[in-house]
């Protein structure tokens, strides 16, 4: 019998019961006196009692699991969630904790192929606390925003049956189970592209799947909102409105889809990641200071935005690029205006941002009708919307004319995302960039000044889909056995 | 007799009668036949008749003058008028022609020793049209602004008696006499410091003296206002309010003195002339576009400024630097905010302007109470108000630390105006600048970045007096004989 135990012992040696079985095995096989054997067995039962109590506090016993593998399982879900770029801006909260905004906002979801967050969430009775890793580095979950999201999701969790692995988790057990979360952005953090929107949306979406929440995406957006306001808009693809809501508890402050990404698929988006040496004000701090000190913000929130929201909805509905561009640019500028009206003033745009605005404004004026719209968030990066692919090609040529790549690094890492626009623009190498003629609208500035080094790189993308689950298990960021980052 | 004529002829050869006297002289002295002499004299009288008619149309005969020197006189006045720097901003007109603003504004007049316009105005019956020279170069007076000022002043002109030269000009004659105007700024035009305020104020002040206007300085300011809005504030020294007025004809839109320059003589003003490669929007065009497109301007003009005006008056009255600084900075920032809220957006500040703001804001925060206030007009130059001389020394040390002079050009042309602050700061040469320690408030940016070349030079100055007449005739910019630029 002792020999029969061995394979079993090896199989489950990592579980809590492993050492106890070894002990039992030894007590039977070692050539000991009866007295010793009794002493040995007493010790064994004391230890068993101890482990039994330990398992009670860890709630291990409450869960069904595979026979012979009790409490060792890890259940995981991996999701991918897009970034979004607002065209009617969110700036200013009326409630700092619930993250309730002072006005509605509208955004476009960006193609997750180029800009997204991937998050794997895992639950296991072996986890002794909630833990999170962001881009491979463990971060604290003690902040109020994470805690609010986790609390809201746990309170909505339902029974989960994992038929494949034969695991059942009852609704009431979620309060006691711990989570591991690993999150990864497919774009450099140094880009200064706000990643918290996609991040919190992905966290909430993935956890909602893991914990079998019954809420739809708009309801989930009220949870994501409590992590980062603009995250609520990343729960949908295409064109999204965050309705500010009226309820004090924030239940009606949620994101709805205005149109999916197919609705206006002519649009091409080019993001100029602008080099910056300035330390920027975080958007949370910035908007709090604006609410406290700007005398223009209230007027914007009460009088200006409520008029622009239906105009923007109409422009999107009709794919009316001229109206869309006019509103988008005016919104971006007004957002930065209220930042400047803050005490002390907040500057997110720099001289390069202004040069890009000037290039776009000159071109639009020259053409007589808007070709490109620009918007800037809480940083110097420009997000440019071209009315169609043909315009995007002309835009990219202009951008490369004024902001040529460093010949040492070349084009490949300078234009990322959808590189096919570059090819269509007839640009295959540095030589082609050097051969670009000055745009016709710049007739009054000869020779045209160039600004090599002022832009780090460009991302070519388009409107994209909302969050999705990744069923391919190789894409999970956590090890399915240990629940730790791969 | 012919020989007696000669000195007279030479004396007045530049006058209109000169050639005629030559003719008369020749007709009597040349050895001609009686027939020829009669022909000669007939021709002479025909010419006399012609000149008489010419003089009628030029009104020459209407003026008294020295015996034997009829119509050859030039009467001149030279005045010096300061620049002013607004602390409650003027941006936006409700009437483009009369130049009536959408809100009151308040300014500080700068010491004319460092920044002023000198203007000589001259009248002479020999002038055949109104002419003007600005910084030595003739410019057109056909623009509406000049025409409005000249018309308004002429309509208020009164009798002038120049006892010294025995010249009398009757009120009704001013309409027919022509003027020569020469104007000169004691600071480089390239500085981008708005010179039109001092320029129009000086033009109006000098002409008012020349034409013996009875209006006081505030009444004169309504005329200067029609040349350039902010010019009205340069009619007074010290602390000045431009009351926007209500009348449709603009009669009550005028400047009044809140306090003279002695009232708060602790203040020290340092202007950073910032290097700029950007072509800037003229303030006239800029404010028109803001009025037409900004949704925030109206709120600013109707709600914000009316509250700030009495606060600023109170701060000035009580020499309350903390309130003065808070309001001045907030006003500058809000003015640039409404510029940014314009379509297309207007940017006057650049990265250097923003760095200066950041240096001041950090220092003020570090000290816990404002040491320095900043304001920016329609350009990137910073105008900094230090609460007293001691603070000004610390400010100059900070400015030189971050923006050191190019060692090739040295300090002498880098700090202009009141150089005594430099001396008090213990800085006598480049070596002293290089030895400046980083300011204590910049503990988080080691090593501190420096920005040589981003500032062209600094002007040290203070609040100053209003317009004055210059009695020293050597300071006149026009030749007293010819009425042309010296």
mmCIF file of C-alpha atoms in Angstrom, chain B residues 127-441:
data_model
loop_
_atom_site.group_PDB
_atom_site.id
_atom_site.type_symbol
_atom_site.label_atom_id
_atom_site.label_comp_id
_atom_site.label_asym_id
_atom_site.label_seq_id
_atom_site.Cartn_x
_atom_site.Cartn_y
_atom_site.Cartn_z
ATOM 1 C CA UNK B 127 3.170 121.597 -46.812
ATOM 2 C CA UNK B 128 1.089 120.353 -49.727
ATOM 3 C CA UNK B 129 -0.281 117.252 -48.022
ATOM 4 C CA UNK B 130 -0.307 115.395 -44.692
ATOM 5 C CA UNK B 131 2.782 113.218 -44.393
ATOM 6 C CA UNK B 132 4.186 110.923 -41.742
ATOM 7 C CA UNK B 133 7.515 109.233 -41.056
ATOM 8 C CA UNK B 134 7.729 106.346 -38.599
ATOM 9 C CA UNK B 135 11.212 105.485 -37.370
ATOM 10 C CA UNK B 136 12.609 107.479 -40.315
ATOM 11 C CA UNK B 137 10.557 105.795 -43.020
ATOM 12 C CA UNK B 138 7.615 107.502 -44.688
ATOM 13 C CA UNK B 139 4.334 105.673 -44.162
ATOM 14 C CA UNK B 140 0.882 106.215 -45.604
ATOM 15 C CA UNK B 141 -1.675 108.200 -43.635
ATOM 16 C CA UNK B 142 -4.537 107.021 -45.821
ATOM 17 C CA UNK B 143 -5.643 104.337 -43.333
ATOM 18 C CA UNK B 144 -8.950 104.883 -41.574
ATOM 19 C CA UNK B 145 -7.343 105.005 -38.141
ATOM 20 C CA UNK B 146 -5.025 107.882 -38.987
ATOM 21 C CA UNK B 147 -7.790 109.665 -40.883
ATOM 22 C CA UNK B 148 -10.179 109.327 -37.948
ATOM 23 C CA UNK B 149 -7.640 110.758 -35.519
ATOM 24 C CA UNK B 150 -6.676 113.637 -37.808
ATOM 25 C CA UNK B 151 -10.311 114.479 -38.520
ATOM 26 C CA UNK B 152 -11.265 114.412 -34.849
ATOM 27 C CA UNK B 153 -8.342 116.590 -33.840
ATOM 28 C CA UNK B 154 -8.847 119.119 -36.664
ATOM 29 C CA UNK B 155 -12.492 119.474 -35.726
ATOM 30 C CA UNK B 156 -11.447 120.512 -32.200
ATOM 31 C CA UNK B 157 -8.554 122.808 -33.146
ATOM 32 C CA UNK B 158 -8.676 126.406 -31.873
ATOM 33 C CA UNK B 159 -6.845 129.687 -32.582
ATOM 34 C CA UNK B 160 -3.097 129.486 -32.147
ATOM 35 C CA UNK B 161 -0.844 132.449 -31.500
ATOM 36 C CA UNK B 162 2.851 131.768 -31.730
ATOM 37 C CA UNK B 163 4.161 134.961 -30.115
ATOM 38 C CA UNK B 164 7.778 133.902 -30.446
ATOM 39 C CA UNK B 165 7.528 133.718 -34.210
ATOM 40 C CA UNK B 166 4.667 136.151 -34.571
ATOM 41 C CA UNK B 167 2.421 133.579 -36.245
ATOM 42 C CA UNK B 168 -1.316 133.400 -35.851
ATOM 43 C CA UNK B 169 -3.408 130.461 -37.041
ATOM 44 C CA UNK B 170 -7.165 130.890 -36.873
ATOM 45 C CA UNK B 171 -9.429 128.011 -35.843
ATOM 46 C CA UNK B 172 -11.062 127.842 -39.261
ATOM 47 C CA UNK B 173 -7.679 127.550 -41.028
ATOM 48 C CA UNK B 174 -6.704 124.210 -39.499
ATOM 49 C CA UNK B 175 -9.000 122.423 -41.907
ATOM 50 C CA UNK B 176 -6.875 123.622 -44.812
ATOM 51 C CA UNK B 177 -3.379 123.382 -43.397
ATOM 52 C CA UNK B 178 -1.307 120.261 -43.857
ATOM 53 C CA UNK B 179 0.750 118.460 -41.290
ATOM 54 C CA UNK B 180 4.076 116.681 -41.132
ATOM 55 C CA UNK B 181 4.460 114.031 -38.467
ATOM 56 C CA UNK B 182 7.621 112.191 -37.467
ATOM 57 C CA UNK B 183 7.505 109.440 -34.876
ATOM 58 C CA UNK B 184 10.226 107.355 -33.307
ATOM 59 C CA UNK B 185 10.185 104.475 -30.790
ATOM 60 C CA UNK B 186 13.106 104.188 -28.370
ATOM 61 C CA UNK B 187 12.929 100.392 -28.546
ATOM 62 C CA UNK B 188 13.438 98.083 -31.531
ATOM 63 C CA UNK B 189 10.308 97.388 -33.561
ATOM 64 C CA UNK B 190 11.551 93.810 -33.840
ATOM 65 C CA UNK B 191 10.887 93.446 -30.125
ATOM 66 C CA UNK B 192 7.256 92.797 -30.955
ATOM 67 C CA UNK B 193 6.231 95.203 -28.198
ATOM 68 C CA UNK B 194 3.015 96.826 -29.336
ATOM 69 C CA UNK B 195 4.138 100.322 -30.288
ATOM 70 C CA UNK B 196 0.805 101.496 -31.674
ATOM 71 C CA UNK B 197 -0.492 102.438 -28.213
ATOM 72 C CA UNK B 198 2.312 104.861 -27.469
ATOM 73 C CA UNK B 199 2.370 105.918 -31.137
ATOM 74 C CA UNK B 200 -1.240 107.026 -31.468
ATOM 75 C CA UNK B 201 -1.272 108.528 -27.978
ATOM 76 C CA UNK B 202 1.783 110.604 -28.889
ATOM 77 C CA UNK B 203 0.322 111.660 -32.227
ATOM 78 C CA UNK B 204 -2.885 112.829 -30.590
ATOM 79 C CA UNK B 205 -1.145 114.492 -27.648
ATOM 80 C CA UNK B 206 1.323 116.373 -29.858
ATOM 81 C CA UNK B 207 -1.325 117.498 -32.362
ATOM 82 C CA UNK B 208 -3.589 118.595 -29.511
ATOM 83 C CA UNK B 209 -0.790 120.847 -28.263
ATOM 84 C CA UNK B 210 0.012 122.130 -31.756
ATOM 85 C CA UNK B 211 -3.626 122.924 -32.510
ATOM 86 C CA UNK B 212 -4.364 124.243 -29.030
ATOM 87 C CA UNK B 213 -7.142 121.791 -28.199
ATOM 88 C CA UNK B 214 -8.986 122.642 -24.970
ATOM 89 C CA UNK B 215 -9.837 119.024 -24.144
ATOM 90 C CA UNK B 216 -8.293 117.386 -21.091
ATOM 91 C CA UNK B 217 -6.304 114.155 -21.344
ATOM 92 C CA UNK B 218 -9.303 111.905 -20.812
ATOM 93 C CA UNK B 219 -11.176 113.651 -23.603
ATOM 94 C CA UNK B 220 -8.076 113.358 -25.790
ATOM 95 C CA UNK B 221 -8.013 109.663 -24.994
ATOM 96 C CA UNK B 222 -11.283 109.235 -26.913
ATOM 97 C CA UNK B 223 -9.446 110.423 -30.013
ATOM 98 C CA UNK B 224 -6.340 108.293 -29.437
ATOM 99 C CA UNK B 225 -8.687 105.333 -28.929
ATOM 100 C CA UNK B 226 -9.827 105.681 -32.517
ATOM 101 C CA UNK B 227 -6.231 105.188 -33.668
ATOM 102 C CA UNK B 228 -5.532 102.151 -31.501
ATOM 103 C CA UNK B 229 -7.770 101.087 -28.639
ATOM 104 C CA UNK B 230 -5.072 100.693 -26.010
ATOM 105 C CA UNK B 231 -3.544 104.057 -27.030
ATOM 106 C CA UNK B 232 -6.176 105.818 -24.916
ATOM 107 C CA UNK B 233 -4.524 104.442 -21.779
ATOM 108 C CA UNK B 234 -1.154 105.999 -22.710
ATOM 109 C CA UNK B 235 -2.577 109.513 -22.181
ATOM 110 C CA UNK B 236 -2.074 109.112 -18.435
ATOM 111 C CA UNK B 237 0.821 108.042 -16.268
ATOM 112 C CA UNK B 238 0.690 105.502 -13.461
ATOM 113 C CA UNK B 239 -2.374 103.262 -13.183
ATOM 114 C CA UNK B 240 -5.063 103.792 -15.774
ATOM 115 C CA UNK B 241 -8.550 102.480 -16.438
ATOM 116 C CA UNK B 242 -10.164 102.500 -19.862
ATOM 117 C CA UNK B 243 -13.883 102.772 -19.184
ATOM 118 C CA UNK B 244 -15.650 100.977 -22.012
ATOM 119 C CA UNK B 245 -18.600 103.426 -21.990
ATOM 120 C CA UNK B 246 -22.137 102.977 -23.201
ATOM 121 C CA UNK B 247 -22.719 105.707 -25.769
ATOM 122 C CA UNK B 248 -23.034 104.632 -29.373
ATOM 123 C CA UNK B 249 -20.806 107.477 -30.520
ATOM 124 C CA UNK B 250 -18.055 106.390 -28.109
ATOM 125 C CA UNK B 251 -17.812 109.739 -26.308
ATOM 126 C CA UNK B 252 -17.797 108.057 -22.907
ATOM 127 C CA UNK B 253 -15.260 105.371 -23.857
ATOM 128 C CA UNK B 254 -12.189 106.986 -22.349
ATOM 129 C CA UNK B 255 -9.212 106.530 -20.061
ATOM 130 C CA UNK B 256 -9.015 107.845 -16.510
ATOM 131 C CA UNK B 257 -6.087 107.786 -14.115
ATOM 132 C CA UNK B 258 -6.612 105.561 -11.070
ATOM 133 C CA UNK B 259 -3.365 106.573 -9.406
ATOM 134 C CA UNK B 260 -0.171 108.240 -10.522
ATOM 135 C CA UNK B 261 3.179 106.526 -10.882
ATOM 136 C CA UNK B 262 4.327 107.620 -7.412
ATOM 137 C CA UNK B 263 1.435 105.805 -5.754
ATOM 138 C CA UNK B 264 3.036 102.357 -5.979
ATOM 139 C CA UNK B 265 6.667 102.959 -6.814
ATOM 140 C CA UNK B 266 7.857 99.734 -5.190
ATOM 141 C CA UNK B 267 6.871 97.841 -8.316
ATOM 142 C CA UNK B 268 9.681 96.831 -10.648
ATOM 143 C CA UNK B 269 8.919 95.667 -14.166
ATOM 144 C CA UNK B 270 11.120 93.296 -16.167
ATOM 145 C CA UNK B 271 10.211 92.564 -19.758
ATOM 146 C CA UNK B 272 11.595 89.419 -21.389
ATOM 147 C CA UNK B 273 11.761 89.982 -25.132
ATOM 148 C CA UNK B 274 11.280 86.439 -26.365
ATOM 149 C CA UNK B 275 12.800 85.212 -29.615
ATOM 150 C CA UNK B 276 10.123 84.057 -31.997
ATOM 151 C CA UNK B 277 10.116 82.611 -35.471
ATOM 152 C CA UNK B 278 6.353 82.469 -35.692
ATOM 153 C CA UNK B 279 4.358 84.958 -37.704
ATOM 154 C CA UNK B 280 1.832 86.385 -35.327
ATOM 155 C CA UNK B 281 -1.773 87.327 -35.911
ATOM 156 C CA UNK B 282 -2.192 91.104 -35.650
ATOM 157 C CA UNK B 283 -4.183 92.043 -32.584
ATOM 158 C CA UNK B 284 -6.860 93.752 -34.711
ATOM 159 C CA UNK B 285 -7.443 90.661 -36.796
ATOM 160 C CA UNK B 286 -7.109 88.434 -33.763
ATOM 161 C CA UNK B 287 -9.702 90.178 -31.667
ATOM 162 C CA UNK B 288 -12.143 90.391 -34.566
ATOM 163 C CA UNK B 289 -11.863 86.636 -35.099
ATOM 164 C CA UNK B 290 -12.275 86.020 -31.370
ATOM 165 C CA UNK B 291 -15.432 88.144 -31.265
ATOM 166 C CA UNK B 292 -16.781 86.255 -34.275
ATOM 167 C CA UNK B 293 -15.959 82.701 -33.215
ATOM 168 C CA UNK B 294 -15.193 82.326 -29.501
ATOM 169 C CA UNK B 295 -18.060 81.079 -27.387
ATOM 170 C CA UNK B 296 -16.171 81.981 -24.224
ATOM 171 C CA UNK B 297 -15.402 85.646 -24.969
ATOM 172 C CA UNK B 298 -18.906 86.944 -24.334
ATOM 173 C CA UNK B 299 -19.001 85.231 -20.956
ATOM 174 C CA UNK B 300 -15.612 86.709 -20.115
ATOM 175 C CA UNK B 301 -16.677 90.223 -21.132
ATOM 176 C CA UNK B 302 -20.082 90.129 -19.455
ATOM 177 C CA UNK B 303 -19.429 88.070 -16.346
ATOM 178 C CA UNK B 304 -15.745 87.795 -15.549
ATOM 179 C CA UNK B 305 -14.167 91.176 -16.291
ATOM 180 C CA UNK B 306 -16.862 93.314 -14.592
ATOM 181 C CA UNK B 307 -16.047 91.457 -11.352
ATOM 182 C CA UNK B 308 -12.297 91.738 -11.786
ATOM 183 C CA UNK B 309 -12.220 95.484 -12.513
ATOM 184 C CA UNK B 310 -13.224 96.631 -8.990
ATOM 185 C CA UNK B 311 -10.981 93.924 -7.488
ATOM 186 C CA UNK B 312 -7.999 95.238 -9.453
ATOM 187 C CA UNK B 313 -8.844 98.849 -8.560
ATOM 188 C CA UNK B 314 -8.920 97.833 -4.920
ATOM 189 C CA UNK B 315 -5.633 95.939 -5.207
ATOM 190 C CA UNK B 316 -3.961 98.968 -6.788
ATOM 191 C CA UNK B 317 -5.473 101.361 -4.266
ATOM 192 C CA UNK B 318 -4.203 99.253 -1.350
ATOM 193 C CA UNK B 319 -0.910 98.293 -3.039
ATOM 194 C CA UNK B 320 -2.009 94.712 -2.339
ATOM 195 C CA UNK B 321 0.541 92.757 -4.369
ATOM 196 C CA UNK B 322 -0.960 89.307 -3.693
ATOM 197 C CA UNK B 323 -4.347 90.283 -5.149
ATOM 198 C CA UNK B 324 -2.698 92.265 -7.919
ATOM 199 C CA UNK B 325 -0.571 89.272 -8.914
ATOM 200 C CA UNK B 326 -3.425 86.782 -8.753
ATOM 201 C CA UNK B 327 -5.649 88.961 -10.939
ATOM 202 C CA UNK B 328 -2.900 89.932 -13.372
ATOM 203 C CA UNK B 329 -1.853 86.333 -14.034
ATOM 204 C CA UNK B 330 -5.456 85.085 -14.261
ATOM 205 C CA UNK B 331 -6.291 87.875 -16.717
ATOM 206 C CA UNK B 332 -3.301 87.148 -18.924
ATOM 207 C CA UNK B 333 -4.154 83.469 -18.981
ATOM 208 C CA UNK B 334 -7.826 84.063 -19.700
ATOM 209 C CA UNK B 335 -6.993 86.424 -22.533
ATOM 210 C CA UNK B 336 -4.800 83.738 -24.125
ATOM 211 C CA UNK B 337 -7.546 81.200 -23.403
ATOM 212 C CA UNK B 338 -10.100 83.111 -25.469
ATOM 213 C CA UNK B 339 -7.464 83.472 -28.217
ATOM 214 C CA UNK B 340 -7.145 79.690 -28.200
ATOM 215 C CA UNK B 341 -10.941 79.367 -28.228
ATOM 216 C CA UNK B 342 -10.943 81.291 -31.530
ATOM 217 C CA UNK B 343 -11.353 79.548 -34.875
ATOM 218 C CA UNK B 344 -8.730 79.142 -36.197
ATOM 219 C CA UNK B 345 -7.002 79.267 -32.811
ATOM 220 C CA UNK B 346 -4.615 82.125 -32.062
ATOM 221 C CA UNK B 347 -1.384 81.362 -30.217
ATOM 222 C CA UNK B 348 0.652 84.275 -28.973
ATOM 223 C CA UNK B 349 2.676 82.490 -26.312
ATOM 224 C CA UNK B 350 5.316 79.923 -27.218
ATOM 225 C CA UNK B 351 7.312 77.332 -25.261
ATOM 226 C CA UNK B 352 9.611 80.039 -23.879
ATOM 227 C CA UNK B 353 6.626 82.070 -22.649
ATOM 228 C CA UNK B 354 5.361 78.946 -20.922
ATOM 229 C CA UNK B 355 8.747 78.295 -19.328
ATOM 230 C CA UNK B 356 8.752 81.797 -17.880
ATOM 231 C CA UNK B 357 5.250 81.239 -16.468
ATOM 232 C CA UNK B 358 6.417 77.988 -14.966
ATOM 233 C CA UNK B 359 9.477 79.637 -13.350
ATOM 234 C CA UNK B 360 7.250 82.316 -11.807
ATOM 235 C CA UNK B 361 4.505 79.912 -10.695
ATOM 236 C CA UNK B 362 7.028 77.543 -9.083
ATOM 237 C CA UNK B 363 8.715 80.355 -7.253
ATOM 238 C CA UNK B 364 5.442 81.881 -6.041
ATOM 239 C CA UNK B 365 4.269 78.471 -4.823
ATOM 240 C CA UNK B 366 7.588 77.857 -3.081
ATOM 241 C CA UNK B 367 7.404 81.209 -1.278
ATOM 242 C CA UNK B 368 3.763 80.661 -0.358
ATOM 243 C CA UNK B 369 2.876 84.200 -1.436
ATOM 244 C CA UNK B 370 3.192 85.814 -4.867
ATOM 245 C CA UNK B 371 6.573 87.427 -5.500
ATOM 246 C CA UNK B 372 6.085 88.129 -9.187
ATOM 247 C CA UNK B 373 3.126 88.529 -11.549
ATOM 248 C CA UNK B 374 3.285 87.889 -15.292
ATOM 249 C CA UNK B 375 1.310 89.159 -18.211
ATOM 250 C CA UNK B 376 1.586 88.521 -21.950
ATOM 251 C CA UNK B 377 0.086 90.655 -24.705
ATOM 252 C CA UNK B 378 -0.408 89.668 -28.331
ATOM 253 C CA UNK B 379 3.044 88.082 -28.583
ATOM 254 C CA UNK B 380 5.431 85.804 -26.704
ATOM 255 C CA UNK B 381 7.128 88.539 -24.613
ATOM 256 C CA UNK B 382 6.704 88.264 -20.865
ATOM 257 C CA UNK B 383 6.053 91.349 -18.756
ATOM 258 C CA UNK B 384 6.927 90.568 -15.155
ATOM 259 C CA UNK B 385 5.993 92.681 -12.138
ATOM 260 C CA UNK B 386 8.180 92.197 -9.069
ATOM 261 C CA UNK B 387 6.690 93.292 -5.755
ATOM 262 C CA UNK B 388 9.771 95.362 -4.907
ATOM 263 C CA UNK B 389 13.390 95.924 -5.796
ATOM 264 C CA UNK B 390 14.641 93.070 -3.621
ATOM 265 C CA UNK B 391 12.311 90.649 -5.401
ATOM 266 C CA UNK B 392 13.318 92.120 -8.763
ATOM 267 C CA UNK B 393 16.946 91.266 -8.025
ATOM 268 C CA UNK B 394 15.995 87.666 -7.197
ATOM 269 C CA UNK B 395 13.830 87.552 -10.322
ATOM 270 C CA UNK B 396 16.611 88.794 -12.558
ATOM 271 C CA UNK B 397 18.984 86.207 -11.083
ATOM 272 C CA UNK B 398 16.445 83.466 -11.866
ATOM 273 C CA UNK B 399 15.853 84.747 -15.373
ATOM 274 C CA UNK B 400 19.584 84.912 -16.075
ATOM 275 C CA UNK B 401 20.053 81.454 -14.593
ATOM 276 C CA UNK B 402 17.548 79.880 -17.005
ATOM 277 C CA UNK B 403 18.123 82.215 -19.944
ATOM 278 C CA UNK B 404 21.824 83.116 -19.859
ATOM 279 C CA UNK B 405 23.172 85.606 -22.396
ATOM 280 C CA UNK B 406 25.287 84.463 -25.289
ATOM 281 C CA UNK B 407 28.847 85.054 -24.112
ATOM 282 C CA UNK B 408 29.717 86.532 -27.520
ATOM 283 C CA UNK B 409 27.261 89.420 -27.176
ATOM 284 C CA UNK B 410 27.687 89.845 -23.438
ATOM 285 C CA UNK B 411 25.508 91.370 -20.781
ATOM 286 C CA UNK B 412 25.459 94.989 -21.814
ATOM 287 C CA UNK B 413 23.016 94.590 -24.668
ATOM 288 C CA UNK B 414 21.189 91.724 -22.892
ATOM 289 C CA UNK B 415 19.900 93.772 -19.957
ATOM 290 C CA UNK B 416 18.685 97.179 -21.042
ATOM 291 C CA UNK B 417 16.725 99.957 -19.342
ATOM 292 C CA UNK B 418 17.456 100.357 -15.634
ATOM 293 C CA UNK B 419 20.746 98.485 -15.420
ATOM 294 C CA UNK B 420 21.168 99.323 -11.747
ATOM 295 C CA UNK B 421 19.159 96.208 -10.809
ATOM 296 C CA UNK B 422 21.845 94.120 -12.491
ATOM 297 C CA UNK B 423 24.518 95.801 -10.418
ATOM 298 C CA UNK B 424 22.524 95.322 -7.207
ATOM 299 C CA UNK B 425 22.167 91.653 -8.136
ATOM 300 C CA UNK B 426 25.949 91.425 -8.057
ATOM 301 C CA UNK B 427 26.161 90.596 -11.727
ATOM 302 C CA UNK B 428 28.789 92.464 -13.658
ATOM 303 C CA UNK B 429 29.783 90.012 -16.322
ATOM 304 C CA UNK B 430 29.163 86.618 -17.929
ATOM 305 C CA UNK B 431 31.221 84.936 -15.211
ATOM 306 C CA UNK B 432 28.759 86.129 -12.563
ATOM 307 C CA UNK B 433 25.864 84.711 -14.591
ATOM 308 C CA UNK B 434 27.651 81.368 -14.936
ATOM 309 C CA UNK B 435 28.140 81.324 -11.170
ATOM 310 C CA UNK B 436 24.441 81.726 -10.371
ATOM 311 C CA UNK B 437 23.146 78.809 -8.268
ATOM 312 C CA UNK B 438 19.903 77.010 -9.249
ATOM 313 C CA UNK B 439 16.910 78.562 -7.486
ATOM 314 C CA UNK B 440 15.980 76.576 -4.361
ATOM 315 C CA UNK B 441 12.419 75.921 -5.592
#
